[in-house]
């Protein structure tokens, strides 16, 4: 009697169950692939792998049980349901195709009035110019106020540049990441680039952009403000002070410093931009010579001069560069600030790098209080280019006397007048010497210095105008744009009656509406 055991044969029931298992697995994998696509919102290799396995399982099931497949296809259910199945498949194909196109060619629209969900042009310009990866981590819990706003803001940063990697981390659900970053409090934001990092606790676009600028532009441009002749004080918080302008420059990673010219004797060699902000006393000849030597050597300067009685003209510095400040004050009867004819609002911006963001904008204006006109003088050199930056309207005039009612008298010159101009030196275009390494002088001249003072810099585009002027002079063109705006709060104020109406609609009318509709349908079919 032999003790060899025969191999166990596969039973017919087991063989019959294999196609069913394969078919069920194929259908499950197909649905799993769709779920992965919906969750990740993009087609990626695991989805293709799951769908490939699903197709292989379904084909194998059909090969093992071809007769059942034919019977199923000839069945009444398939015949009646074939149209529905085709429609479902077409809908799935269209959804997948739309998802595919949406992931590769998408466009966002901000329909809010103040564009609160859109990064400022300056931030966008800075992000597009990034040459290294910037990582942003914000630590907010899911239920914390500001969580959603921060998540939306960081998505905008990632959308604007492929070099920005941003994430919102919940310290409660990810305590390990919080320890890794050394974060112990909520609302912390860490920006990293080039091995350095900045940490702060303000959830604003300005702070994040400032941190990115500081990390990606470690070198600081130095801005010197001439002092000693009654100029606006850089540290003063009074309406005439320039503390707001100084803070705005610091936010853009500029370094500002006062320059008592009489003591220094010359313009420092590390000066990137020299600012002369509305002196009320004339320069000593030696001081004027120091400024002239700086400009002749290719220096960059922002010069603001006020009308007679408010300041000095600085004509000796400006005439060699083709400009002469007029003696009288510009009066603007049409475009003025709340009816004050001596407060000029300007909407006529010349096309230049400094004003190009405003030309693209909508109905923007700049405000000037007591401004003098700038007139052209004989062109000093063919290498010097003078360009108008701001002009008043044709209804303005130069007022020679402010006694009695302000009105245009016979002989008073009529506008339009140039109240801001740009001067640059360099070889004329077409001479073949444009690429010369010789430093080129840049000048931005305003007929008013108060427009950048604390009391008025927040009006119109004054702040952007001042910062763009410094940015162009410092050859930091990426900073010449419109600054980020603070979020505007627009509360909805309702009366007691309106509040009760909102409560009635939300708590009673809307919940009852489907009940009433259902009752009516039931009654009609009863």
XYZ file of C-alpha atoms in Angstrom:
526
model
C 0.000 0.000 0.000
C 1.553 3.241 -1.162
C 1.694 6.209 1.259
C 2.320 8.884 -1.450
C -0.258 11.674 -1.190
C -1.840 13.007 -4.403
C -1.775 16.830 -4.856
C -5.044 18.486 -3.862
C -7.057 19.313 -6.983
C -8.711 22.699 -7.427
C -12.415 22.380 -6.926
C -14.869 23.720 -9.576
C -16.273 26.189 -6.998
C -12.822 27.681 -6.443
C -12.216 27.976 -10.173
C -15.573 29.690 -10.627
C -14.904 32.228 -7.852
C -11.634 33.563 -9.360
C -13.223 35.650 -12.152
C -15.653 37.132 -9.660
C -12.826 38.125 -7.331
C -10.906 39.657 -10.231
C -13.958 41.593 -11.434
C -14.704 42.907 -7.943
C -11.048 43.856 -7.425
C -10.956 45.638 -10.795
C -14.061 47.677 -9.972
C -12.669 48.542 -6.542
C -9.339 49.640 -7.951
C -11.097 51.742 -10.576
C -13.030 53.606 -7.870
C -9.882 53.928 -5.741
C -8.105 55.620 -8.649
C -10.975 58.088 -9.040
C -10.874 58.836 -5.304
C -7.099 59.483 -5.448
C -7.608 61.835 -8.379
C -10.312 63.784 -6.550
C -8.246 64.079 -3.361
C -4.945 65.123 -4.958
C -6.592 67.136 -7.744
C -4.019 65.975 -10.235
C -3.052 62.984 -12.271
C 0.084 61.384 -10.895
C 1.764 57.999 -11.284
C -0.052 56.120 -8.460
C -3.367 56.891 -10.171
C -2.092 55.474 -13.436
C -0.772 52.396 -11.581
C -4.105 51.740 -9.813
C -6.086 52.178 -13.012
C -3.671 49.899 -14.864
C -4.167 47.183 -12.237
C -7.953 47.683 -12.465
C -7.948 47.238 -16.236
C -5.726 44.129 -15.957
C -8.064 42.565 -13.373
C -11.172 43.257 -15.434
C -9.588 41.895 -18.630
C -8.423 38.764 -16.794
C -11.936 38.211 -15.421
C -13.393 38.571 -18.919
C -10.860 36.119 -20.382
C -11.627 33.487 -17.717
C -15.375 33.846 -18.069
C -16.076 34.989 -21.667
C -19.445 33.267 -21.793
C -20.677 35.137 -18.715
C -19.479 38.397 -20.224
C -21.463 37.736 -23.399
C -24.535 36.760 -21.417
C -24.186 39.873 -19.307
C -23.799 42.119 -22.332
C -26.846 40.584 -24.039
C -28.934 40.882 -20.902
C -31.932 43.174 -20.606
C -30.319 45.246 -17.872
C -27.329 46.020 -20.021
C -29.473 46.896 -22.975
C -31.581 49.299 -20.953
C -28.677 50.649 -18.958
C -26.216 51.014 -21.781
C -27.247 54.595 -22.540
C -26.845 55.560 -18.887
C -23.493 53.815 -18.722
C -22.265 55.660 -21.811
C -23.363 58.976 -20.332
C -21.632 58.206 -17.032
C -18.433 57.235 -18.810
C -18.546 60.391 -20.930
C -19.071 62.484 -17.795
C -16.089 60.818 -16.112
C -13.925 61.343 -19.186
C -14.910 64.999 -19.366
C -14.223 65.455 -15.622
C -10.794 63.873 -15.934
C -10.006 65.957 -19.011
C -11.153 69.160 -17.284
C -9.048 68.297 -14.223
C -6.041 67.659 -16.439
C -6.409 71.000 -18.214
C -7.134 72.847 -14.966
C -3.929 71.611 -13.376
C -1.784 72.806 -16.251
C -3.550 75.905 -17.510
C -5.319 77.723 -14.709
C -6.104 81.346 -14.025
C -7.360 82.959 -10.836
C -9.750 85.901 -10.623
C -10.114 88.178 -7.615
C -13.595 89.678 -7.766
C -13.296 91.726 -4.537
C -13.430 95.499 -4.938
C -10.057 96.151 -3.299
C -8.371 92.991 -4.619
C -7.767 91.757 -1.053
C -7.105 88.229 -2.263
C -4.382 89.287 -4.699
C -0.743 89.972 -3.926
C 0.443 93.492 -4.591
C 2.298 94.172 -7.859
C 5.484 94.755 -5.863
C 5.305 91.401 -4.071
C 4.561 89.643 -7.362
C 7.528 91.387 -8.989
C 9.856 90.385 -6.153
C 8.687 86.760 -6.188
C 9.111 86.423 -9.938
C 12.673 87.681 -9.620
C 13.692 85.088 -7.010
C 16.840 83.162 -7.855
C 16.753 80.793 -4.874
C 14.185 78.684 -3.072
C 12.257 80.364 -0.251
C 10.435 78.264 2.344
C 7.639 79.706 4.467
C 6.155 77.933 7.484
C 3.218 79.437 9.394
C 2.110 77.853 12.661
C -1.653 78.160 13.105
C -4.168 75.767 14.637
C -7.169 74.862 12.512
C -9.654 76.703 14.724
C -7.508 79.779 15.295
C -8.624 83.169 13.933
C -6.604 83.990 10.835
C -5.922 80.356 9.939
C -7.832 80.405 6.672
C -6.521 83.864 5.720
C -2.939 82.708 6.234
C -3.522 79.557 4.217
C -4.996 81.603 1.354
C -2.143 84.113 1.519
C 0.556 81.439 1.359
C -1.200 79.784 -1.565
C -0.917 83.105 -3.396
C 2.833 83.168 -2.715
C 3.230 79.646 -4.109
C 1.047 80.498 -7.081
C 3.174 83.582 -7.881
C 6.518 81.748 -7.928
C 7.617 78.158 -8.291
C 10.569 78.959 -5.995
C 8.298 79.493 -2.958
C 7.409 76.469 -0.835
C 4.844 77.369 1.809
C 2.860 75.425 4.373
C 0.583 76.074 7.318
C 1.484 73.775 10.232
C -0.866 72.996 13.098
C 1.340 72.682 16.229
C -1.301 70.493 17.879
C -1.394 67.858 15.156
C 2.279 68.225 14.192
C 4.191 68.845 17.452
C 7.334 67.307 15.962
C 7.498 69.922 13.198
C 6.914 72.677 15.746
C 9.872 71.397 17.824
C 11.982 71.069 14.684
C 11.416 74.746 13.885
C 11.805 75.749 17.543
C 8.324 77.254 17.634
C 6.580 77.469 20.993
C 3.718 79.879 20.277
C 0.899 80.170 17.772
C 0.911 82.618 14.833
C 4.667 82.257 14.350
C 5.867 82.615 10.765
C 9.292 81.453 9.666
C 10.798 82.390 6.310
C 13.983 80.574 5.236
C 16.316 81.108 2.287
C 19.992 80.434 1.716
C 20.475 78.884 5.164
C 19.183 81.988 6.957
C 15.783 82.524 8.494
C 13.489 85.284 9.716
C 10.859 84.731 12.406
C 8.002 87.064 13.226
C 4.434 86.972 14.436
C 2.533 89.239 12.064
C 0.277 87.675 9.481
C 0.600 90.301 6.797
C 1.846 90.350 3.243
C 4.138 93.267 4.044
C 6.010 91.374 6.744
C 6.427 88.217 4.673
C 7.631 90.129 1.618
C 10.017 92.183 3.747
C 11.482 88.976 5.186
C 11.937 87.505 1.699
C 13.665 90.690 0.573
C 15.968 90.675 3.577
C 16.977 87.032 3.055
C 17.399 87.136 -0.707
C 19.047 90.563 -0.831
C 21.533 90.539 2.051
C 23.307 93.667 0.771
C 21.611 96.891 1.854
C 21.501 99.980 -0.317
C 22.489 103.034 1.716
C 20.384 106.186 1.537
C 21.866 109.403 2.968
C 19.593 112.299 3.969
C 21.355 115.665 3.968
C 20.788 117.548 7.252
C 21.706 120.978 8.577
C 19.692 123.312 6.309
C 16.180 122.913 7.758
C 15.442 119.687 5.891
C 12.700 117.334 7.073
C 13.843 115.354 10.097
C 14.223 111.671 9.353
C 13.342 110.632 12.921
C 10.514 113.058 13.616
C 6.923 111.808 14.057
C 5.500 115.315 13.566
C 3.423 115.983 10.447
C 6.524 117.569 8.842
C 8.776 114.643 9.826
C 9.937 111.818 7.598
C 9.633 108.915 10.079
C 6.962 107.206 7.932
C 9.168 107.452 4.861
C 12.114 106.107 6.849
C 10.059 103.123 8.084
C 8.901 102.396 4.543
C 12.495 102.430 3.293
C 13.597 100.123 6.117
C 10.803 97.702 5.215
C 12.346 97.454 1.744
C 15.745 96.642 3.235
C 17.288 100.072 2.669
C 19.635 101.529 5.262
C 19.044 105.197 5.985
C 21.448 107.623 7.606
C 21.586 111.343 8.279
C 24.355 113.285 6.609
C 25.461 116.615 8.190
C 27.152 117.807 5.044
C 29.127 120.628 6.674
C 30.816 118.163 8.999
C 31.380 115.402 6.459
C 32.795 117.725 3.797
C 31.972 115.240 1.024
C 29.435 112.645 0.041
C 30.428 109.225 1.501
C 31.727 106.704 -0.988
C 29.103 104.125 0.044
C 26.215 106.464 -0.754
C 23.773 104.797 -3.142
C 21.200 107.595 -3.089
C 21.521 111.133 -1.710
C 18.263 112.740 -0.554
C 17.896 116.508 -0.159
C 14.436 116.948 1.395
C 13.261 120.560 1.321
C 16.087 122.677 2.773
C 15.069 126.121 4.061
C 18.592 127.579 4.057
C 21.113 127.872 1.235
C 24.036 125.473 1.049
C 27.473 126.736 1.851
C 29.514 126.941 -1.392
C 31.742 124.100 -0.181
C 28.689 121.951 0.525
C 27.253 122.736 -2.890
C 30.589 121.833 -4.497
C 30.552 118.481 -2.671
C 27.095 117.679 -4.065
C 28.117 118.814 -7.561
C 31.215 116.636 -7.462
C 29.121 113.668 -6.356
C 26.657 114.155 -9.217
C 29.373 114.759 -11.810
C 30.957 111.448 -10.775
C 27.748 109.537 -11.588
C 25.918 109.958 -8.271
C 22.204 109.452 -7.717
C 20.102 112.041 -5.897
C 16.495 112.758 -4.963
C 16.152 116.539 -4.686
C 12.973 118.139 -3.330
C 12.693 121.911 -3.290
C 9.827 124.023 -1.926
C 8.481 127.398 -3.182
C 9.979 130.657 -2.004
C 8.938 131.390 1.555
C 8.833 127.667 2.297
C 12.315 126.699 1.165
C 15.185 127.473 -1.172
C 15.290 126.746 -4.900
C 18.643 124.899 -5.145
C 18.911 126.410 -8.607
C 22.698 126.264 -8.488
C 22.561 122.473 -8.219
C 19.794 121.917 -10.745
C 20.635 124.288 -13.607
C 23.692 122.297 -14.747
C 21.262 119.396 -15.242
C 18.765 121.302 -17.375
C 16.192 122.318 -14.729
C 15.337 125.664 -13.131
C 12.779 125.903 -10.269
C 10.206 128.669 -10.870
C 9.782 131.288 -8.164
C 5.979 131.214 -7.825
C 3.468 128.713 -6.455
C 1.326 126.577 -8.747
C -2.412 127.127 -8.246
C -4.757 124.399 -9.426
C -8.435 125.426 -9.668
C -9.628 122.161 -11.201
C -7.645 119.233 -9.806
C -7.080 120.205 -6.190
C -7.468 118.649 -2.757
C -10.973 119.332 -1.370
C -11.238 122.814 -2.870
C -7.847 124.142 -1.751
C -6.374 125.573 -4.958
C -2.858 125.504 -3.504
C -3.132 121.765 -2.853
C -2.461 120.211 -6.221
C -3.625 116.716 -7.145
C -1.849 115.215 -10.129
C -3.346 112.604 -12.427
C -1.081 113.274 -15.416
C 1.827 110.875 -14.921
C 4.637 110.842 -17.447
C 5.555 107.412 -18.755
C 8.650 106.364 -16.817
C 9.785 103.389 -14.738
C 8.836 105.350 -11.604
C 5.264 106.053 -12.692
C 4.577 103.053 -14.939
C 2.707 101.159 -12.141
C 0.364 104.145 -11.765
C -0.220 104.475 -15.495
C -1.360 100.856 -15.507
C -3.573 101.463 -12.471
C -6.982 103.019 -12.240
C -7.714 106.657 -11.442
C -4.663 107.159 -9.215
C -3.502 110.569 -8.032
C -0.707 112.198 -6.062
C -1.189 115.117 -3.660
C 1.133 118.104 -3.239
C 0.761 121.065 -0.863
C 2.362 124.311 -2.123
C 4.387 123.173 -5.079
C 6.650 125.088 -7.433
C 7.050 124.431 -11.154
C 10.239 123.163 -12.775
C 11.261 124.795 -16.023
C 13.665 123.558 -18.636
C 16.847 125.497 -19.315
C 19.229 125.167 -22.205
C 20.298 121.582 -22.635
C 23.673 121.412 -20.883
C 24.960 118.409 -22.788
C 23.640 115.965 -25.386
C 24.359 113.204 -22.875
C 21.841 114.644 -20.365
C 18.239 113.490 -20.773
C 15.454 115.406 -19.016
C 11.968 113.905 -18.815
C 8.750 115.207 -17.270
C 7.402 113.007 -14.497
C 4.321 114.871 -13.205
C 2.328 117.680 -14.809
C -0.516 119.879 -13.614
C -3.638 120.589 -15.665
C -3.952 123.262 -18.332
C -6.162 125.320 -15.988
C -3.394 125.827 -13.418
C -1.319 128.989 -13.214
C 1.650 130.467 -11.359
C 0.343 132.721 -8.606
C 2.567 135.735 -7.974
C 0.573 137.239 -5.081
C -1.666 135.680 -2.456
C -3.378 138.865 -1.314
C -7.175 138.735 -1.400
C -9.090 136.117 -3.368
C -6.986 133.682 -5.320
C -7.656 134.226 -9.013
C -5.565 134.382 -12.116
C -4.333 137.921 -12.807
C -3.180 139.321 -16.072
C 0.367 138.321 -16.816
C 0.343 135.226 -14.622
C 1.562 132.257 -16.612
C -0.958 129.478 -17.358
C -0.180 125.757 -17.163
C 0.272 122.917 -17.570
C 3.463 122.896 -15.501
C 6.016 120.249 -14.756
C 6.302 119.758 -10.987
C 8.513 116.658 -11.060
C 11.178 115.602 -13.541
C 13.769 112.909 -14.084
C 17.314 113.568 -15.287
C 19.733 110.924 -16.423
C 23.103 111.127 -18.088
C 24.737 108.729 -20.451
C 25.669 108.274 -24.076
C 22.793 109.078 -26.453
C 21.045 106.024 -27.929
C 22.568 104.740 -31.148
C 26.117 105.876 -30.436
C 27.289 102.365 -29.583
C 28.548 103.476 -26.165
C 25.438 102.516 -24.172
C 27.262 99.610 -22.535
C 30.017 101.804 -21.164
C 31.016 101.043 -17.557
C 31.174 104.748 -16.732
C 28.781 105.626 -13.848
C 25.727 107.496 -14.988
C 24.089 110.250 -13.018
C 20.435 109.918 -12.058
C 18.334 112.726 -10.625
C 14.686 112.854 -9.542
C 13.534 116.397 -8.775
C 10.265 117.459 -7.135
C 8.937 121.000 -6.679
C 7.674 120.045 -3.211
C 9.072 118.115 -0.251
C 5.927 117.863 1.881
C 4.386 115.138 -0.260
C 6.638 112.579 1.505
C 6.146 114.012 5.019
C 4.174 112.150 7.692
C 1.122 114.379 7.377
C 0.471 113.699 3.712
C 2.464 110.690 2.533
C -0.544 108.391 3.040
C -2.629 110.335 0.510
C -2.984 109.035 -3.015
C 0.137 107.328 -4.357
C 2.533 109.672 -2.539
C 4.222 106.867 -0.635
C 4.622 104.713 -3.746
C 5.904 107.733 -5.662
C 8.582 108.426 -3.057
C 9.657 104.773 -2.753
C 9.657 104.242 -6.506
C 11.859 107.310 -6.931
C 14.372 105.927 -4.434
C 14.134 102.472 -6.006
C 14.871 103.796 -9.495
C 17.768 105.907 -8.222
C 19.202 102.917 -6.313
C 18.846 100.824 -9.470
C 16.557 98.440 -7.578
C 14.007 98.206 -10.359
C 12.317 95.179 -8.751
C 11.158 97.479 -5.958
C 9.598 100.017 -8.320
C 5.919 99.158 -8.120
C 2.807 99.613 -6.002
C 3.271 98.704 -2.353
C 1.117 96.108 -0.535
C -2.014 97.601 0.949
C -3.286 97.032 4.443
C -6.455 94.906 4.504
C -9.454 97.171 4.404
C -12.136 96.488 7.000
C -15.666 96.825 5.665
C -18.098 96.079 8.511
C -21.751 95.500 7.678
C -23.885 97.640 9.994
C -27.491 96.496 10.286
C -30.406 98.105 12.008
C -32.488 96.138 14.532
C -35.154 95.510 11.857
C -32.572 94.295 9.354
C -31.012 91.991 11.968
C -34.422 90.443 12.743
C -35.087 89.982 9.015
C -31.764 88.168 8.548
C -32.507 85.896 11.535
C -36.019 85.118 10.230
C -34.701 84.171 6.769
C -31.764 82.137 8.074
C -33.426 80.330 10.993
C -37.060 79.998 9.942
C -37.794 80.673 6.268
C -34.953 78.685 4.717
C -35.342 75.528 6.912
C -39.114 75.546 6.412
C -38.981 76.002 2.637
C -38.261 72.323 1.768
C -40.885 71.197 4.312
C -43.539 73.370 2.671
C -42.563 72.258 -0.830
C -42.679 68.608 0.260
C -46.118 69.090 1.830
C -47.470 70.681 -1.340
C -46.149 67.822 -3.484
C -47.612 65.247 -1.101
C -50.994 66.976 -1.153
C -51.110 67.069 -4.971
C -50.221 63.370 -5.293
C -52.444 62.225 -2.473
